[in-house]
């Protein structure tokens, strides 16, 4: 046994006399900042700022007088009303449907939840323009505002469902039990605890929906509903009026800013934190009881409308149009091309999202927050703007090298869908506690090793989800693809569009089905994979 | 040999000093507790030692090497520390065996590796190596967290309130286990805690941290019997702090004359002082004309092995005259405090002025009984504090 050093007993004079603060010996040492992360984050943000830079350069180039003239006219007001009206209605509908579906699947005794888990998400794999093709080619009333609300809601509600379901899975179950114990009823617990826990996810999903509404082109074109984006597309690619399109795009970016700010305000400063058990505990699902049948009916109806109608319509047109001989030639080639672009862009985005997500989650600060937020702006920009921006840059600074090449198109996709990847990566990183990183470092692991062996492993489900989201979006992307696709190549979307514009529905339909299949496969496989590993963990207990 | 030396370490967060010149030396193969109330900076100190935080000034040496100093900051992964955080923080995606093997070189990581198997055995979880953290109880999780820290053969093990989330019975068992495991591994360890019992019963020496400075650093018995000042005395266990007048190595108090401990006499001038009487130094008896301080029992707390009795002193004509009262030069004489100006200043029970007495097996008297108190020396003493 060792003897404590004699010197250790210090008379506590200072406590009695009053404390005299001793100044530090030298200037306070600086805490190490995550320099590598910040540098990488800035690079990514700069890359994503390219479209905005293009817009500003164009606007400045054409002079303020012309910009003002192009901006303040009757057309702009009409487009503004159309766009805002649709965005608000669709976002609200998606929030309700997405959250309700997520809660039923994750937290109740819904029969067949494994199947619903997949069926509910699959509509995301169906391009918006295919959904509108499906509806409007069958029923003529699906036009204009009414048609746009129906079609777009059914096409994009999974953007709310996915993050909210993930948040329900990760939420601390104890809080609901505590609320009930404090005499708060079922319904009020749902509002005050369950929804509050998922608030960030719901708002994040709504943000995505609103931004997609601002940027959508193909579906509105088919439905004959005029928004900023459709107008910009025609100004850009039909009238070749770059200044006019730039001016309208600036208004659109402003709208995007307003949505972002609104989401930021609604989110507030509250942070959802987990306290309590050392490891996650499963909550017993709520019994649906008598509500089982109505809820099941609701799920069936949702699936029929969001999945059944577009798929059924495509199948109908294949038989009705009899187009096998004509379409069979390019379908496999187009499918391979599409999948290749999708994988490349999704991988690129997942990697690009990491530094910004790490900064946002692990080193939160005003500057890092702004840096991360800035990247959401690209969602407010139509794909056509990103595509033009990249061709503009290759033309002016690279002497045309890379224009209409596969890498440029992939980069364009990566820029456009970056926010999707960021949301997923951030959410998953937030679930990997910092204390685990610290333990790993204390065990002799370097930062990079900790990232690979702990942080990314824990974030893996979220990373895979982010990858999937980007992949699905690329497969279903139309506008930028039309402009940047390498000469001679065709993706499923461009080939579909060519036939659809030509009213050759029978020949367009196989491409629509192929897109659905190619985008649905990864989500199904991933769903299966995660369920299995979760089951395996549960098996060990018994 | 000294394993850890902390010299003059200060740390501030946004202008608030959390550590204010901490000095600490931890000898090899010993368990040192850092004890302090919440907000005293003990976790910050641990995190500075671990390398998760960097000190603003001062140095930290581990095994003789400077790991944190004016020009150096060795990252946590290069410090050879074992870190057991408050909640265990097991990796949820890894099995128990993989958790324990996490810090080992790649080829030793497999659960069949000897290092991992030995540790699983040591923590008594050989059969549970394939389980995942969420399938373990809190105590098991903490054992695994400790095994994981010990697996890398650390120079020093840092335990951050590791027993806080366990229930009392389990806590004692795990505490003993941890002691045994640390001793078997020959490890040097630092235990951060706010629990005095835990610190005194588990550690070889205890550093009391308060307001960012080490108030006292000593072995548990010394800390209890010879606290550096009244504030530490009050923090470590229950304490009666009683005023008196020192003359000839003896203090006159309301409880009669008490000899001052020989080691506390140096530097103490005759005159007003404050002495420490632990509850077990006071004897309680039914009042039947016997000498001593008269009082009434105000409350009783029965603990099985002993009972804690709170006694309110009474001013009683006929009993022994309160020494010290009349000599007091009016420092704290105030109207309305007649009863307490007898010089007894009790910070163990702020506000009530009651004296705490501990009796083996209880005193057999109900609350409200009239009693007399007698005290045994020797006692530590400090110059009288006007405020505390």
Coordinates of C-alpha atoms in Angstrom, one line a residue, chain A:
Chain A
X1 CA 0.0 0.0 0.0
X2 CA 1.3 3.4 -0.9
X3 CA 1.4 6.3 1.4
X4 CA -0.1 9.5 0.1
X5 CA 2.4 12.2 -0.3
X6 CA 2.8 14.5 2.6
X7 CA 2.7 17.5 0.5
X8 CA -0.8 16.7 -0.6
X9 CA -2.5 18.2 2.5
X10 CA -3.0 21.8 1.5
X11 CA -4.4 24.3 3.9
X12 CA -7.5 25.6 2.3
X13 CA -6.6 29.2 2.9
X14 CA -8.1 30.5 -0.2
X15 CA -11.6 29.3 0.7
X16 CA -11.5 31.4 3.8
X17 CA -9.8 34.5 2.5
X18 CA -11.6 34.7 -0.7
X19 CA -10.5 33.5 -4.0
X20 CA -7.8 35.3 -5.9
X21 CA -8.0 34.0 -9.5
X22 CA -4.6 33.2 -10.8
X23 CA -4.1 34.2 -14.4
X24 CA -2.9 31.4 -16.7
X25 CA 0.8 31.2 -17.3
X26 CA 0.6 32.1 -20.9
X27 CA -2.2 32.7 -23.5
X28 CA -4.9 30.0 -23.2
X29 CA -4.1 27.0 -25.4
X30 CA -6.4 26.7 -28.4
X31 CA -8.5 23.6 -28.6
X32 CA -7.8 21.6 -31.7
X33 CA -10.3 22.4 -34.4
X34 CA -11.4 19.8 -36.9
X35 CA -9.4 21.4 -39.7
X36 CA -9.6 18.5 -42.2
X37 CA -13.3 18.3 -41.7
X38 CA -13.8 22.0 -42.1
X39 CA -11.7 22.1 -45.3
X40 CA -13.5 19.2 -46.8
X41 CA -16.9 20.7 -45.8
X42 CA -16.0 24.0 -47.4
X43 CA -15.0 22.3 -50.6
X44 CA -18.3 20.4 -50.8
X45 CA -20.3 23.5 -50.1
X46 CA -18.4 25.4 -52.8
X47 CA -19.1 22.6 -55.3
X48 CA -22.8 22.8 -54.3
X49 CA -22.8 26.6 -54.7
X50 CA -21.9 26.3 -58.4
X51 CA -25.5 26.6 -59.7
X52 CA -26.1 29.7 -57.5
X53 CA -22.8 31.2 -58.7
X54 CA -24.0 30.6 -62.3
X55 CA -27.3 32.3 -61.7
X56 CA -25.7 35.4 -60.1
X57 CA -23.1 35.7 -62.9
X58 CA -25.9 35.5 -65.5
X59 CA -28.1 38.0 -63.7
X60 CA -25.3 40.4 -63.2
X61 CA -24.2 39.9 -66.8
X62 CA -27.6 40.9 -68.2
X63 CA -27.9 44.0 -66.1
X64 CA -30.2 44.9 -63.2
X65 CA -32.7 46.8 -65.3
X66 CA -33.4 43.8 -67.5
X67 CA -33.5 41.5 -64.5
X68 CA -36.1 43.8 -62.8
X69 CA -38.1 44.0 -66.0
X70 CA -38.1 40.2 -66.3
X71 CA -38.9 39.7 -62.7
X72 CA -41.7 42.1 -62.0
X73 CA -44.4 41.2 -64.5
X74 CA -47.8 39.6 -64.4
X75 CA -46.4 36.1 -65.3
X76 CA -44.2 36.1 -62.2
X77 CA -47.2 36.7 -59.9
X78 CA -49.2 34.0 -61.6
X79 CA -46.3 31.5 -61.3
X80 CA -45.7 32.5 -57.7
X81 CA -49.3 31.9 -56.7
X82 CA -49.3 28.5 -58.6
X83 CA -46.1 27.4 -57.0
X84 CA -46.8 28.5 -53.4
X85 CA -50.4 27.1 -53.4
X86 CA -49.3 23.7 -54.6
X87 CA -46.2 23.5 -52.3
X88 CA -48.2 24.3 -49.2
X89 CA -51.1 21.9 -49.9
X90 CA -48.9 19.0 -51.0
X91 CA -46.4 19.5 -48.1
X92 CA -49.2 19.5 -45.5
X93 CA -50.8 16.3 -47.0
X94 CA -47.5 14.5 -47.1
X95 CA -46.7 15.4 -43.5
X96 CA -50.0 13.9 -42.4
X97 CA -49.8 10.8 -44.5
X98 CA -46.1 10.2 -44.0
X99 CA -46.2 10.6 -40.2
X100 CA -49.4 8.5 -39.8
X101 CA -48.0 5.7 -41.9
X102 CA -44.7 5.7 -40.1
X103 CA -46.3 5.6 -36.7
X104 CA -48.6 2.7 -37.7
X105 CA -45.8 0.7 -39.2
X106 CA -43.2 1.4 -36.4
X107 CA -45.3 1.6 -33.3
X108 CA -48.5 -0.4 -33.7
X109 CA -49.6 -4.0 -34.0
X110 CA -50.3 -3.5 -37.7
X111 CA -50.6 -6.9 -39.4
X112 CA -48.0 -7.5 -42.1
X113 CA -45.9 -4.5 -41.1
X114 CA -42.8 -6.1 -42.9
X115 CA -44.7 -6.0 -46.2
X116 CA -46.1 -2.5 -45.6
X117 CA -42.7 -1.2 -44.7
X118 CA -41.7 -2.0 -48.3
X119 CA -44.9 -1.2 -50.1
X120 CA -45.2 2.2 -48.4
X121 CA -41.8 3.3 -49.6
X122 CA -41.8 1.9 -53.1
X123 CA -43.8 4.9 -54.6
X124 CA -40.6 6.9 -54.1
X125 CA -39.1 4.7 -56.8
X126 CA -41.8 5.8 -59.3
X127 CA -40.7 9.0 -61.0
X128 CA -43.2 11.8 -60.5
X129 CA -43.6 12.1 -64.2
X130 CA -44.5 8.5 -64.5
X131 CA -47.1 8.8 -61.8
X132 CA -48.7 11.8 -63.6
X133 CA -48.4 9.9 -66.9
X134 CA -50.2 7.0 -65.2
X135 CA -53.1 9.1 -63.9
X136 CA -53.5 11.5 -66.7
X137 CA -53.3 8.9 -69.5
X138 CA -56.2 7.1 -67.8
X139 CA -58.4 9.9 -66.5
X140 CA -58.7 13.3 -68.2
X141 CA -59.8 15.1 -65.0
X142 CA -56.3 14.7 -63.6
X143 CA -55.1 18.0 -64.8
X144 CA -54.1 21.4 -63.4
X145 CA -54.0 22.1 -59.7
X146 CA -56.3 19.3 -58.6
X147 CA -54.3 16.8 -60.6
X148 CA -51.0 18.1 -59.4
X149 CA -52.1 17.8 -55.7
X150 CA -53.2 14.2 -56.1
X151 CA -50.3 13.1 -58.2
X152 CA -47.5 14.8 -56.3
X153 CA -48.8 13.9 -52.9
X154 CA -48.9 10.2 -53.9
X155 CA -45.5 10.5 -55.4
X156 CA -43.5 12.2 -52.7
X157 CA -45.1 11.4 -49.3
X158 CA -42.3 8.7 -48.7
X159 CA -39.9 11.6 -48.2
X160 CA -41.7 12.3 -44.9
X161 CA -42.3 8.7 -44.1
X162 CA -38.7 7.6 -44.3
X163 CA -37.1 10.0 -41.8
X164 CA -40.1 9.9 -39.4
X165 CA -40.0 6.1 -39.4
X166 CA -36.3 6.1 -38.7
X167 CA -36.8 8.6 -35.8
X168 CA -39.6 6.5 -34.3
X169 CA -37.3 3.5 -34.4
X170 CA -34.5 5.4 -32.6
X171 CA -36.6 7.3 -30.1
X172 CA -36.3 6.7 -26.4
X173 CA -39.3 4.6 -25.4
X174 CA -39.1 5.5 -21.8
X175 CA -40.4 9.0 -22.4
X176 CA -43.8 7.8 -23.5
X177 CA -44.0 5.6 -20.5
X178 CA -43.1 8.4 -18.2
X179 CA -45.7 10.7 -19.8
X180 CA -48.4 8.0 -19.3
X181 CA -47.3 7.6 -15.7
X182 CA -47.7 11.4 -15.2
X183 CA -51.3 11.0 -16.0
X184 CA -51.2 12.1 -19.6
X185 CA -53.6 10.2 -21.8
X186 CA -52.8 8.2 -24.9
X187 CA -53.8 10.9 -27.4
X188 CA -52.0 13.7 -25.5
X189 CA -48.9 11.5 -25.1
X190 CA -48.9 11.0 -28.8
X191 CA -48.9 14.7 -29.4
X192 CA -46.7 15.8 -26.6
X193 CA -44.1 13.1 -26.7
X194 CA -44.2 10.9 -29.8
X195 CA -44.8 13.7 -32.2
X196 CA -42.4 16.0 -30.3
X197 CA -39.7 13.3 -30.6
X198 CA -40.3 13.0 -34.3
X199 CA -40.7 16.8 -34.9
X200 CA -37.2 17.2 -36.3
X201 CA -37.7 14.3 -38.7
X202 CA -41.2 15.5 -39.8
X203 CA -39.9 19.0 -40.5
X204 CA -36.9 17.6 -42.3
X205 CA -39.2 15.5 -44.5
X206 CA -41.5 18.5 -45.1
X207 CA -38.5 20.5 -46.1
X208 CA -37.6 17.9 -48.7
X209 CA -41.2 17.8 -50.0
X210 CA -41.4 21.5 -50.4
X211 CA -38.1 21.7 -52.1
X212 CA -39.0 18.9 -54.5
X213 CA -42.3 20.8 -55.3
X214 CA -40.2 23.9 -56.2
X215 CA -37.9 22.0 -58.5
X216 CA -40.3 19.5 -60.2
X217 CA -40.6 19.7 -63.9
X218 CA -41.7 16.6 -65.7
X219 CA -44.9 15.9 -63.8
X220 CA -46.2 19.5 -64.1
X221 CA -45.4 19.5 -67.8
X222 CA -47.6 16.4 -68.3
X223 CA -50.4 17.8 -66.1
X224 CA -50.3 21.2 -67.8
X225 CA -49.7 23.0 -64.5
X226 CA -47.4 25.9 -64.8
X227 CA -44.9 26.7 -62.1
X228 CA -41.6 28.5 -61.9
X229 CA -39.7 25.4 -62.9
X230 CA -41.7 24.6 -66.0
X231 CA -41.4 28.2 -67.2
X232 CA -37.7 28.3 -66.5
X233 CA -37.2 25.1 -68.5
X234 CA -39.0 26.5 -71.5
X235 CA -37.1 29.8 -71.3
X236 CA -33.8 27.9 -71.1
X237 CA -34.3 25.1 -73.6
X238 CA -37.0 26.3 -75.9
X239 CA -36.6 30.1 -76.1
X240 CA -32.9 29.9 -75.2
X241 CA -33.5 33.0 -73.1
X242 CA -30.8 32.6 -70.4
X243 CA -31.4 36.0 -68.8
X244 CA -35.1 35.4 -68.4
X245 CA -34.6 32.0 -67.0
X246 CA -31.9 33.2 -64.6
X247 CA -34.2 36.0 -63.3
X248 CA -37.0 33.5 -62.6
X249 CA -34.6 31.1 -61.0
X250 CA -33.5 33.8 -58.6
X251 CA -37.1 34.2 -57.5
X252 CA -37.3 30.4 -57.1
X253 CA -34.1 30.4 -55.0
X254 CA -35.7 33.1 -52.8
X255 CA -38.7 30.9 -52.3
X256 CA -36.3 28.1 -51.3
X257 CA -34.7 30.4 -48.8
X258 CA -38.1 31.2 -47.3
X259 CA -38.9 27.5 -46.9
X260 CA -35.5 26.9 -45.3
X261 CA -35.9 29.8 -42.9
X262 CA -39.4 28.7 -42.0
X263 CA -38.2 25.2 -41.3
X264 CA -35.4 26.6 -39.2
X265 CA -37.8 28.7 -37.2
X266 CA -40.3 25.9 -36.7
X267 CA -37.6 23.5 -35.5
X268 CA -36.4 26.0 -32.9
X269 CA -33.5 25.4 -30.6
X270 CA -34.8 22.3 -28.9
X271 CA -32.6 19.3 -29.3
X272 CA -33.9 15.8 -28.9
X273 CA -31.6 13.9 -26.6
X274 CA -31.6 10.5 -25.3
X275 CA -31.2 9.8 -21.7
X276 CA -31.6 6.6 -19.8
X277 CA -30.9 3.0 -20.6
X278 CA -27.4 2.0 -21.7
X279 CA -28.6 0.2 -24.8
X280 CA -31.8 0.6 -26.8
X281 CA -34.9 -1.1 -25.5
X282 CA -37.8 -2.1 -27.6
X283 CA -41.2 -0.6 -26.9
X284 CA -44.2 -2.9 -26.9
X285 CA -46.3 -1.9 -29.9
X286 CA -49.7 -0.2 -29.4
X287 CA -52.6 -2.5 -29.9
X288 CA -54.7 -1.4 -32.8
X289 CA -57.7 -3.5 -31.7
X290 CA -60.9 -2.4 -33.4
X291 CA -59.0 0.1 -35.5
X292 CA -57.1 -2.7 -37.2
X293 CA -59.5 -3.1 -40.2
X294 CA -59.9 0.6 -41.0
X295 CA -56.1 1.1 -40.7
X296 CA -55.5 -1.8 -43.0
X297 CA -58.0 -0.5 -45.4
X298 CA -56.2 2.9 -45.4
X299 CA -52.9 1.3 -46.1
X300 CA -54.4 -0.8 -48.9
X301 CA -56.0 2.3 -50.4
X302 CA -52.7 4.3 -50.2
X303 CA -50.8 1.5 -51.8
X304 CA -53.4 1.1 -54.5
X305 CA -53.4 4.8 -55.4
X306 CA -49.6 5.4 -55.1
X307 CA -48.4 2.1 -56.4
X308 CA -51.3 0.4 -58.1
X309 CA -52.4 3.2 -60.5
X310 CA -49.0 4.0 -62.0
X311 CA -48.0 0.4 -62.3
X312 CA -51.4 -0.7 -63.6
X313 CA -51.5 2.1 -66.1
X314 CA -48.1 1.1 -67.4
X315 CA -49.1 -2.5 -67.7
X316 CA -52.3 -1.4 -69.4
X317 CA -50.5 0.6 -72.0
X318 CA -48.1 -2.2 -72.8
X319 CA -51.0 -4.5 -73.8
X320 CA -53.0 -1.7 -75.3
X321 CA -50.1 -0.3 -77.3
X322 CA -48.4 -3.6 -78.3
X323 CA -44.9 -2.0 -78.4
X324 CA -42.6 -5.0 -77.5
X325 CA -40.8 -5.1 -80.8
X326 CA -40.0 -1.4 -80.9
X327 CA -38.9 -0.9 -77.4
X328 CA -36.9 -4.1 -76.7
X329 CA -33.8 -2.9 -78.5
X330 CA -32.8 -0.1 -76.2
X331 CA -34.4 -1.1 -72.9
X332 CA -31.6 -3.3 -71.4
X333 CA -28.9 -0.8 -72.5
X334 CA -30.8 2.1 -71.1
X335 CA -31.4 0.2 -67.8
X336 CA -27.7 -0.6 -67.4
X337 CA -26.7 3.0 -68.2
X338 CA -29.3 4.3 -65.7
X339 CA -28.2 2.0 -62.9
X340 CA -24.5 2.8 -63.5
X341 CA -25.2 6.6 -63.2
X342 CA -27.3 5.9 -60.1
X343 CA -24.6 3.9 -58.2
X344 CA -21.9 6.3 -59.0
X345 CA -23.8 9.4 -58.0
X346 CA -25.1 7.8 -54.8
X347 CA -21.7 6.6 -53.7
X348 CA -20.2 10.1 -54.5
X349 CA -23.0 11.8 -52.5
X350 CA -22.7 9.6 -49.4
X351 CA -19.0 10.3 -49.3
X352 CA -19.5 14.1 -49.9
X353 CA -22.1 14.3 -47.2
X354 CA -19.9 12.8 -44.5
X355 CA -17.8 15.9 -43.6
X356 CA -20.7 18.3 -43.4
X357 CA -22.8 15.8 -41.4
X358 CA -19.9 15.2 -39.0
X359 CA -19.4 19.0 -38.6
X360 CA -23.1 19.5 -38.0
X361 CA -23.5 16.6 -35.5
X362 CA -20.2 16.5 -33.7
X363 CA -18.9 20.1 -33.8
X364 CA -22.0 22.1 -33.8
X365 CA -21.5 25.8 -34.1
X366 CA -23.0 28.7 -36.0
X367 CA -20.5 28.7 -38.9
X368 CA -20.8 24.9 -39.3
X369 CA -24.5 25.1 -39.2
X370 CA -24.7 27.8 -41.9
X371 CA -22.2 25.8 -44.0
X372 CA -24.5 22.7 -43.8
X373 CA -27.7 24.7 -44.3
X374 CA -26.3 26.4 -47.4
X375 CA -26.3 23.0 -49.2
X376 CA -30.1 22.7 -49.0
X377 CA -30.4 25.5 -51.4
X378 CA -29.7 23.3 -54.4
X379 CA -32.9 21.4 -53.8
X380 CA -34.7 24.7 -54.6
X381 CA -33.0 24.9 -57.9
X382 CA -34.4 23.0 -60.9
X383 CA -32.1 20.3 -62.3
X384 CA -32.0 22.3 -65.4
X385 CA -30.1 25.1 -63.6
X386 CA -27.5 22.7 -62.2
X387 CA -27.1 21.2 -65.6
X388 CA -26.6 24.5 -67.3
X389 CA -24.3 25.7 -64.6
X390 CA -22.0 22.7 -65.1
X391 CA -22.0 23.1 -68.9
X392 CA -21.4 26.8 -68.4
X393 CA -18.3 26.1 -66.3
X394 CA -16.9 23.4 -68.5
X395 CA -17.3 25.7 -71.5
X396 CA -15.8 28.8 -69.9
X397 CA -13.1 27.4 -67.7
X398 CA -12.3 24.0 -69.2
X399 CA -12.5 24.8 -72.9
X400 CA -15.5 22.5 -73.3
X401 CA -13.7 19.4 -71.9
X402 CA -16.1 17.1 -70.1
X403 CA -19.2 18.7 -71.6
X404 CA -21.9 16.0 -72.1
X405 CA -19.7 13.4 -70.5
X406 CA -20.7 10.7 -68.0
X407 CA -18.6 12.2 -65.2
X408 CA -20.2 15.6 -65.6
X409 CA -23.7 14.1 -65.5
X410 CA -22.8 12.1 -62.4
X411 CA -21.4 15.3 -60.8
X412 CA -24.6 17.1 -61.7
X413 CA -26.7 14.4 -60.0
X414 CA -24.5 14.5 -57.0
X415 CA -25.0 18.2 -56.6
X416 CA -28.7 18.0 -57.2
X417 CA -29.4 15.2 -54.7
X418 CA -26.8 16.1 -52.1
X419 CA -29.4 17.3 -49.6
X420 CA -31.1 13.9 -49.6
X421 CA -27.8 12.2 -48.7
X422 CA -27.0 14.8 -46.1
X423 CA -30.3 14.3 -44.3
X424 CA -29.8 10.6 -44.0
X425 CA -26.2 10.7 -43.1
X426 CA -26.7 13.4 -40.5
X427 CA -29.6 11.6 -38.8
X428 CA -27.6 8.4 -38.6
X429 CA -24.5 10.1 -37.2
X430 CA -26.6 11.8 -34.6
X431 CA -27.4 8.3 -33.3
X432 CA -23.7 7.3 -32.8
X433 CA -23.0 8.8 -29.4
X434 CA -19.8 10.9 -28.9
X435 CA -18.9 8.9 -25.7
X436 CA -18.4 5.8 -27.9
X437 CA -15.9 7.8 -30.0
X438 CA -14.1 8.8 -26.8
X439 CA -14.0 5.2 -25.5
X440 CA -12.6 4.0 -28.8
X441 CA -9.9 6.7 -28.8
X442 CA -9.0 5.9 -25.2
X443 CA -8.5 2.3 -26.4
X444 CA -5.8 3.5 -28.7
X445 CA -7.7 4.0 -32.0
X446 CA -6.9 7.0 -34.2
X447 CA -9.6 9.3 -35.4
X448 CA -9.8 7.7 -38.8
X449 CA -10.0 4.2 -37.3
X450 CA -12.7 5.3 -34.8
X451 CA -14.7 6.7 -37.8
X452 CA -14.5 3.5 -39.7
X453 CA -14.9 1.0 -36.8
X454 CA -17.4 2.8 -34.6
X455 CA -19.1 5.9 -36.1
X456 CA -19.7 4.6 -39.6
X457 CA -20.6 1.1 -38.4
X458 CA -23.3 2.6 -36.2
X459 CA -24.4 5.0 -38.9
X460 CA -24.4 2.2 -41.6
X461 CA -28.2 1.8 -41.8
X462 CA -28.6 5.6 -42.3
X463 CA -25.7 5.7 -44.8
X464 CA -27.3 2.9 -46.8
X465 CA -30.6 4.7 -46.7
X466 CA -28.9 7.9 -47.9
X467 CA -27.3 5.9 -50.7
X468 CA -30.6 4.4 -51.7
X469 CA -32.4 7.8 -51.7
X470 CA -29.9 9.3 -54.1
X471 CA -29.9 6.2 -56.3
X472 CA -33.7 6.3 -56.6
X473 CA -33.6 10.0 -57.4
X474 CA -31.0 9.5 -60.1
X475 CA -33.0 6.7 -61.7
X476 CA -36.0 8.9 -61.9
X477 CA -34.3 12.1 -62.9
X478 CA -35.4 13.7 -66.1
X479 CA -34.6 17.3 -66.7
X480 CA -30.8 17.5 -66.1
X481 CA -30.4 14.2 -67.9
X482 CA -32.1 15.5 -71.0
X483 CA -29.6 18.3 -71.1
X484 CA -26.3 16.6 -70.1
X485 CA -26.6 13.1 -71.3
X486 CA -23.6 12.0 -73.4
X487 CA -24.4 11.9 -77.1
X488 CA -25.7 8.6 -78.2
X489 CA -26.5 7.4 -74.6
X490 CA -30.1 7.0 -73.3
X491 CA -31.4 6.5 -69.8
X492 CA -34.7 5.0 -69.1
X493 CA -36.1 8.4 -68.3
X494 CA -35.0 10.2 -71.4
X495 CA -36.2 7.3 -73.6
X496 CA -39.6 7.3 -71.8
X497 CA -39.9 11.0 -72.2
X498 CA -39.1 10.8 -75.9
X499 CA -42.0 8.3 -76.4
X500 CA -44.4 10.0 -74.0
X501 CA -43.9 13.4 -75.7
X502 CA -44.7 11.6 -78.9
X503 CA -47.9 10.2 -77.3
X504 CA -46.5 6.7 -78.0
X505 CA -47.8 5.5 -74.6
X506 CA -47.4 1.8 -75.5
X507 CA -43.7 2.3 -76.2
X508 CA -43.2 4.6 -73.2
X509 CA -44.8 2.1 -70.7
X510 CA -42.0 -0.5 -70.6
X511 CA -39.5 2.1 -69.7
X512 CA -41.7 3.4 -66.9
X513 CA -42.0 -0.2 -65.6
X514 CA -38.2 -0.7 -65.9
X515 CA -37.6 2.5 -63.9
X516 CA -39.9 1.3 -61.2
X517 CA -38.3 -2.1 -61.0
X518 CA -34.7 -0.8 -61.1
X519 CA -35.4 1.7 -58.3
X520 CA -37.5 -0.6 -56.2
X521 CA -35.0 -3.5 -56.0
X522 CA -32.5 -1.7 -53.8
X523 CA -35.1 -0.5 -51.4
X524 CA -36.6 -4.0 -51.1
X525 CA -33.2 -5.7 -50.6
X526 CA -32.1 -3.2 -48.0
X527 CA -35.4 -3.5 -46.2
X528 CA -35.0 -7.3 -46.0
X529 CA -31.3 -7.0 -44.9
X530 CA -32.1 -4.7 -42.0
X531 CA -35.0 -6.7 -40.8
X532 CA -32.9 -9.8 -40.8
X533 CA -30.1 -8.4 -38.8
X534 CA -32.6 -6.9 -36.3
X535 CA -34.3 -10.3 -36.0
X536 CA -30.9 -12.1 -35.5
X537 CA -30.2 -9.8 -32.6
X538 CA -33.5 -10.6 -31.0
X539 CA -33.0 -14.3 -31.5
X540 CA -29.9 -14.3 -29.3
X541 CA -31.9 -13.3 -26.2
X542 CA -34.1 -16.3 -26.2

